[in-house]
mmCIF file of C-alpha atoms in Angstrom:
data_model
loop_
_atom_site.group_PDB
_atom_site.id
_atom_site.type_symbol
_atom_site.label_atom_id
_atom_site.label_comp_id
_atom_site.label_asym_id
_atom_site.label_seq_id
_atom_site.Cartn_x
_atom_site.Cartn_y
_atom_site.Cartn_z
ATOM 1 C CA ALA A 1 0.000 0.000 0.000
ATOM 2 C CA GLN A 2 1.117 3.528 -0.653
ATOM 3 C CA SER A 3 2.457 5.436 2.343
ATOM 4 C CA VAL A 4 4.458 8.451 3.384
ATOM 5 C CA THR A 5 6.811 8.441 6.361
ATOM 6 C CA GLN A 6 8.212 11.464 8.112
ATOM 7 C CA PRO A 7 10.561 9.959 10.696
ATOM 8 C CA ASP A 8 11.076 13.117 12.740
ATOM 9 C CA ILE A 9 8.086 14.279 14.765
ATOM 10 C CA HIS A 10 9.893 17.318 16.170
ATOM 11 C CA ILE A 11 13.004 19.165 15.048
ATOM 12 C CA THR A 12 14.659 22.123 16.770
ATOM 13 C CA VAL A 13 17.210 24.304 15.032
ATOM 14 C CA SER A 14 18.810 27.643 15.769
ATOM 15 C CA GLU A 15 17.980 30.618 13.621
ATOM 16 C CA GLY A 16 20.459 30.828 10.766
ATOM 17 C CA ALA A 17 21.260 27.123 10.851
ATOM 18 C CA SER A 18 20.572 24.798 7.970
ATOM 19 C CA LEU A 19 17.550 22.514 7.927
ATOM 20 C CA GLU A 20 16.707 19.144 6.446
ATOM 21 C CA LEU A 21 13.342 17.453 6.937
ATOM 22 C CA ARG A 22 13.107 13.838 5.890
ATOM 23 C CA CYS A 23 10.383 12.190 3.857
ATOM 24 C CA ASN A 24 10.215 8.641 2.551
ATOM 25 C CA TYR A 25 7.451 7.221 0.428
ATOM 26 C CA SER A 26 6.266 3.829 -0.636
ATOM 27 C CA TYR A 27 4.763 3.640 -4.119
ATOM 28 C CA GLY A 28 5.405 1.323 -7.046
ATOM 29 C CA ALA A 29 5.426 3.902 -9.814
ATOM 30 C CA THR A 30 6.902 7.372 -10.130
ATOM 31 C CA PRO A 31 5.048 9.470 -7.596
ATOM 32 C CA TYR A 32 4.025 13.077 -7.579
ATOM 33 C CA LEU A 33 5.536 14.553 -4.418
ATOM 34 C CA PHE A 34 4.706 17.654 -2.408
ATOM 35 C CA TRP A 35 5.790 19.573 0.655
ATOM 36 C CA TYR A 36 3.272 21.715 2.532
ATOM 37 C CA VAL A 37 3.670 24.014 5.534
ATOM 38 C CA GLN A 38 0.997 24.640 8.152
ATOM 39 C CA SER A 39 1.210 27.505 10.605
ATOM 40 C CA PRO A 40 -0.920 27.377 13.771
ATOM 41 C CA GLY A 41 -4.598 27.877 13.005
ATOM 42 C CA GLN A 42 -3.947 28.023 9.289
ATOM 43 C CA GLY A 43 -4.572 25.774 6.351
ATOM 44 C CA LEU A 44 -1.775 24.114 4.431
ATOM 45 C CA GLN A 45 0.343 26.094 1.997
ATOM 46 C CA LEU A 46 2.243 24.444 -0.846
ATOM 47 C CA LEU A 47 6.020 24.928 -0.631
ATOM 48 C CA LEU A 48 7.027 22.914 -3.688
ATOM 49 C CA LYS A 49 6.139 19.922 -5.816
ATOM 50 C CA TYR A 50 7.854 17.336 -7.993
ATOM 51 C CA PHE A 51 6.217 15.746 -10.993
ATOM 52 C CA SER A 52 9.132 14.912 -13.305
ATOM 53 C CA GLY A 53 12.370 16.301 -14.712
ATOM 54 C CA ASP A 54 15.048 17.891 -12.578
ATOM 55 C CA THR A 55 15.197 16.044 -9.284
ATOM 56 C CA LEU A 56 16.155 19.197 -7.361
ATOM 57 C CA VAL A 57 13.063 21.335 -6.961
ATOM 58 C CA GLN A 58 13.010 24.943 -5.838
ATOM 59 C CA GLY A 59 10.093 26.254 -3.847
ATOM 60 C CA ILE A 60 8.872 29.334 -2.080
ATOM 61 C CA LYS A 61 10.447 30.907 0.997
ATOM 62 C CA GLY A 62 13.920 29.630 0.066
ATOM 63 C CA PHE A 63 13.072 25.945 0.381
ATOM 64 C CA GLU A 64 14.245 23.197 -1.938
ATOM 65 C CA ALA A 65 13.746 19.436 -2.069
ATOM 66 C CA GLU A 66 15.556 16.617 -3.802
ATOM 67 C CA PHE A 67 13.860 13.539 -5.219
ATOM 68 C CA LYS A 68 16.009 10.420 -4.868
ATOM 69 C CA ARG A 69 14.354 7.452 -6.518
ATOM 70 C CA SER A 70 16.941 4.956 -5.228
ATOM 71 C CA GLN A 71 16.193 5.953 -1.651
ATOM 72 C CA SER A 72 12.454 6.617 -2.127
ATOM 73 C CA SER A 73 13.043 9.969 -0.494
ATOM 74 C CA PHE A 74 12.028 13.582 -1.009
ATOM 75 C CA ASN A 75 13.834 15.556 1.684
ATOM 76 C CA LEU A 76 13.167 19.245 2.240
ATOM 77 C CA ARG A 77 16.083 21.615 2.831
ATOM 78 C CA LYS A 78 16.744 25.226 3.632
ATOM 79 C CA PRO A 79 20.266 26.659 3.992
ATOM 80 C CA SER A 80 19.426 29.244 6.657
ATOM 81 C CA VAL A 81 16.321 29.028 8.815
ATOM 82 C CA HIS A 82 14.383 32.110 9.900
ATOM 83 C CA TRP A 83 12.288 32.336 13.063
ATOM 84 C CA SER A 84 9.188 32.649 10.873
ATOM 85 C CA ASP A 85 9.802 29.143 9.518
ATOM 86 C CA ALA A 86 8.575 27.641 12.783
ATOM 87 C CA ALA A 87 5.539 25.590 11.733
ATOM 88 C CA GLU A 88 4.500 22.055 10.894
ATOM 89 C CA TYR A 89 5.665 20.567 7.625
ATOM 90 C CA PHE A 90 3.887 17.824 5.718
ATOM 91 C CA CYS A 91 5.173 15.659 2.921
ATOM 92 C CA ALA A 92 2.553 14.222 0.574
ATOM 93 C CA VAL A 93 2.387 11.866 -2.371
ATOM 94 C CA ALA A 94 -0.238 11.752 -5.088
ATOM 95 C CA THR A 95 -0.900 8.258 -6.370
ATOM 96 C CA THR A 96 -3.161 7.221 -9.180
ATOM 97 C CA THR A 97 -5.673 4.434 -9.540
ATOM 98 C CA SER A 98 -7.730 4.231 -12.699
ATOM 99 C CA GLY A 99 -6.892 7.810 -13.551
ATOM 100 C CA THR A 100 -7.945 9.228 -10.195
ATOM 101 C CA TYR A 101 -5.273 10.894 -8.083
ATOM 102 C CA LYS A 102 -5.333 10.341 -4.342
ATOM 103 C CA TYR A 103 -3.273 12.366 -1.933
ATOM 104 C CA ILE A 104 -1.590 10.719 1.047
ATOM 105 C CA PHE A 105 0.007 12.910 3.695
ATOM 106 C CA GLY A 106 2.713 12.076 6.196
ATOM 107 C CA THR A 107 2.189 12.671 9.896
ATOM 108 C CA GLY A 108 4.167 15.892 9.840
ATOM 109 C CA THR A 109 7.333 17.331 11.378
ATOM 110 C CA ARG A 110 6.993 20.202 13.802
ATOM 111 C CA LEU A 111 9.847 22.688 13.470
ATOM 112 C CA LYS A 112 10.942 24.861 16.361
ATOM 113 C CA VAL A 113 13.395 27.682 15.739
ATOM 114 C CA LEU A 114 15.577 28.987 18.550
ATOM 115 C CA ALA A 115 16.543 32.656 18.535
ATOM 116 C CA GLU B 1 -7.927 36.268 -5.811
ATOM 117 C CA ALA B 2 -10.008 35.113 -2.869
ATOM 118 C CA GLY B 3 -8.902 31.895 -1.208
ATOM 119 C CA VAL B 4 -10.872 28.905 -0.032
ATOM 120 C CA ALA B 5 -13.451 29.966 2.535
ATOM 121 C CA GLN B 6 -14.710 27.745 5.326
ATOM 122 C CA SER B 7 -17.227 28.222 8.090
ATOM 123 C CA PRO B 8 -17.581 27.999 10.936
ATOM 124 C CA ARG B 9 -13.982 28.213 12.152
ATOM 125 C CA TYR B 10 -14.768 26.512 15.447
ATOM 126 C CA LYS B 11 -17.589 24.266 16.597
ATOM 127 C CA ILE B 12 -18.216 22.518 19.897
ATOM 128 C CA ILE B 13 -20.979 19.933 20.121
ATOM 129 C CA GLU B 14 -21.935 17.003 22.282
ATOM 130 C CA LYS B 15 -21.732 13.445 21.066
ATOM 131 C CA ARG B 16 -24.729 12.212 19.104
ATOM 132 C CA GLN B 17 -25.487 15.735 17.898
ATOM 133 C CA SER B 18 -25.219 16.676 14.241
ATOM 134 C CA VAL B 19 -22.991 19.313 12.671
ATOM 135 C CA ALA B 20 -22.402 20.756 9.217
ATOM 136 C CA PHE B 21 -19.424 22.510 7.682
ATOM 137 C CA TRP B 22 -19.442 24.746 4.644
ATOM 138 C CA CYS B 23 -16.772 25.338 2.024
ATOM 139 C CA ASN B 24 -16.567 27.825 -0.822
ATOM 140 C CA PRO B 25 -13.679 26.971 -3.157
ATOM 141 C CA ILE B 26 -11.655 29.312 -5.301
ATOM 142 C CA SER B 27 -13.718 30.534 -8.218
ATOM 143 C CA GLY B 28 -13.411 28.282 -11.238
ATOM 144 C CA HIS B 29 -11.844 25.363 -9.399
ATOM 145 C CA ALA B 30 -13.465 22.142 -10.514
ATOM 146 C CA THR B 31 -11.999 19.826 -7.894
ATOM 147 C CA LEU B 32 -12.896 20.056 -4.227
ATOM 148 C CA TYR B 33 -11.539 17.984 -1.353
ATOM 149 C CA TRP B 34 -12.544 17.450 2.261
ATOM 150 C CA TYR B 35 -9.836 16.275 4.658
ATOM 151 C CA GLN B 36 -9.938 15.265 8.298
ATOM 152 C CA GLN B 37 -6.885 16.191 10.360
ATOM 153 C CA ILE B 38 -6.754 14.638 13.803
ATOM 154 C CA LEU B 39 -4.357 16.226 16.271
ATOM 155 C CA GLY B 40 -0.825 14.987 15.668
ATOM 156 C CA GLN B 41 -1.618 13.452 12.303
ATOM 157 C CA GLY B 42 -1.518 14.473 8.686
ATOM 158 C CA PRO B 43 -4.673 15.282 6.747
ATOM 159 C CA LYS B 44 -6.689 12.285 5.612
ATOM 160 C CA LEU B 45 -8.811 12.582 2.489
ATOM 161 C CA LEU B 46 -12.497 12.022 3.193
ATOM 162 C CA ILE B 47 -14.035 12.845 -0.160
ATOM 163 C CA GLN B 48 -13.054 14.336 -3.500
ATOM 164 C CA PHE B 49 -15.461 15.997 -5.948
ATOM 165 C CA GLN B 50 -14.908 16.766 -9.611
ATOM 166 C CA ASN B 51 -17.502 19.445 -10.373
ATOM 167 C CA ASN B 52 -20.550 18.035 -8.575
ATOM 168 C CA GLY B 53 -19.644 14.362 -8.974
ATOM 169 C CA VAL B 54 -17.857 12.211 -6.389
ATOM 170 C CA VAL B 55 -14.442 10.964 -7.532
ATOM 171 C CA ASP B 56 -13.293 9.262 -4.332
ATOM 172 C CA ASP B 57 -15.122 8.705 -1.065
ATOM 173 C CA SER B 58 -13.427 5.489 -0.045
ATOM 174 C CA GLN B 59 -12.374 6.836 3.364
ATOM 175 C CA LEU B 60 -15.633 8.596 4.209
ATOM 176 C CA PRO B 61 -17.484 6.876 7.097
ATOM 177 C CA LYS B 62 -20.745 6.791 5.212
ATOM 178 C CA ASP B 63 -22.813 5.623 8.173
ATOM 179 C CA ARG B 64 -22.409 9.052 9.770
ATOM 180 C CA PHE B 65 -20.702 11.380 7.290
ATOM 181 C CA SER B 66 -22.234 12.835 4.167
ATOM 182 C CA ALA B 67 -21.134 15.497 1.717
ATOM 183 C CA GLU B 68 -22.588 17.245 -1.244
ATOM 184 C CA ARG B 69 -21.510 19.776 -3.777
ATOM 185 C CA LEU B 70 -24.510 21.320 -5.405
ATOM 186 C CA LYS B 71 -24.026 23.082 -8.740
ATOM 187 C CA GLY B 72 -20.334 22.219 -8.640
ATOM 188 C CA VAL B 73 -19.395 25.157 -6.432
ATOM 189 C CA ASP B 74 -20.012 25.252 -2.658
ATOM 190 C CA SER B 75 -19.884 22.112 -0.604
ATOM 191 C CA THR B 76 -21.170 20.978 2.767
ATOM 192 C CA LEU B 77 -19.891 18.167 4.948
ATOM 193 C CA LYS B 78 -22.243 16.778 7.582
ATOM 194 C CA ILE B 79 -21.730 14.489 10.544
ATOM 195 C CA GLN B 80 -24.753 12.826 12.097
ATOM 196 C CA PRO B 81 -24.488 11.619 14.796
ATOM 197 C CA ALA B 82 -21.078 12.819 15.972
ATOM 198 C CA LYS B 83 -18.745 10.662 18.020
ATOM 199 C CA LEU B 84 -15.906 11.675 20.325
ATOM 200 C CA GLU B 85 -13.357 10.442 17.780
ATOM 201 C CA ASP B 86 -14.673 12.919 15.205
ATOM 202 C CA SER B 87 -12.897 15.715 17.072
ATOM 203 C CA ALA B 88 -10.503 17.080 14.465
ATOM 204 C CA VAL B 89 -9.866 19.908 12.052
ATOM 205 C CA TYR B 90 -11.824 19.577 8.830
ATOM 206 C CA LEU B 91 -9.976 21.076 5.906
ATOM 207 C CA CYS B 92 -11.419 21.959 2.542
ATOM 208 C CA ALA B 93 -9.182 22.348 -0.480
ATOM 209 C CA SER B 94 -9.728 23.065 -4.144
ATOM 210 C CA SER B 95 -7.764 22.802 -7.348
ATOM 211 C CA SER B 96 -8.347 23.524 -10.990
ATOM 212 C CA THR B 97 -9.283 20.949 -13.579
ATOM 213 C CA ARG B 98 -6.440 18.482 -13.366
ATOM 214 C CA SER B 99 -6.121 16.367 -10.239
ATOM 215 C CA THR B 100 -2.397 17.064 -9.877
ATOM 216 C CA ASP B 101 -2.797 20.809 -9.973
ATOM 217 C CA THR B 102 -1.905 22.619 -6.783
ATOM 218 C CA GLN B 103 -4.418 22.240 -3.982
ATOM 219 C CA TYR B 104 -5.310 25.416 -2.137
ATOM 220 C CA PHE B 105 -6.448 24.861 1.425
ATOM 221 C CA GLY B 106 -8.912 26.776 3.517
ATOM 222 C CA PRO B 107 -8.206 27.616 7.190
ATOM 223 C CA GLY B 108 -10.224 24.643 8.416
ATOM 224 C CA THR B 109 -13.000 24.092 10.935
ATOM 225 C CA ARG B 110 -11.925 22.844 14.351
ATOM 226 C CA LEU B 111 -14.565 20.474 15.729
ATOM 227 C CA THR B 112 -14.639 19.442 19.352
ATOM 228 C CA VAL B 113 -17.046 16.681 20.344
ATOM 229 C CA LEU B 114 -17.715 16.445 24.091
#
């Protein structure tokens, strides 16, 4: 069955430090992959997505993610974290059955940023 | 461009009562989704509409949950009767014609069942 795993429930980094959030997926075919951010009391906002082509994807707010097929991973990175990046981050995969796309979300990683 | 609107933002009810949530998607978006997000978990798709037809409702507990999208625009999600385990945030999202187009999420409705 298709699944998305985010191994880190909580991550704490200092402001200005680099960040990497891990995401692993399980899906037989080439997946469509997404990273979303959710601030408290807010809906989810798309950071970036991968459908095909270049495996390094640039997103909004200085985020990037790299698709590694051999590792079934789609890790999110940012070279220098800002205090405003504190939020919950969700990795998601869109899988298809009979032409219908279904979105499966990971359980999320909550990011805390220390001043 | 206006975003996805949801109401109410918060709702507290007692178990066995009924409740309804409303969603107004971004204008022109054909696809509408309802997700359930339980505290500490990622969103789980409940139902997906393409215009006013249901594309996927495989994870909708149909004995108590129902949803409709009249005229292919607004949508309502109803729970009747509610159980304690229905306490969650209910998120509505919409996207344009193709299923893999970006989903835009509303702020959600936080439901507490006592």
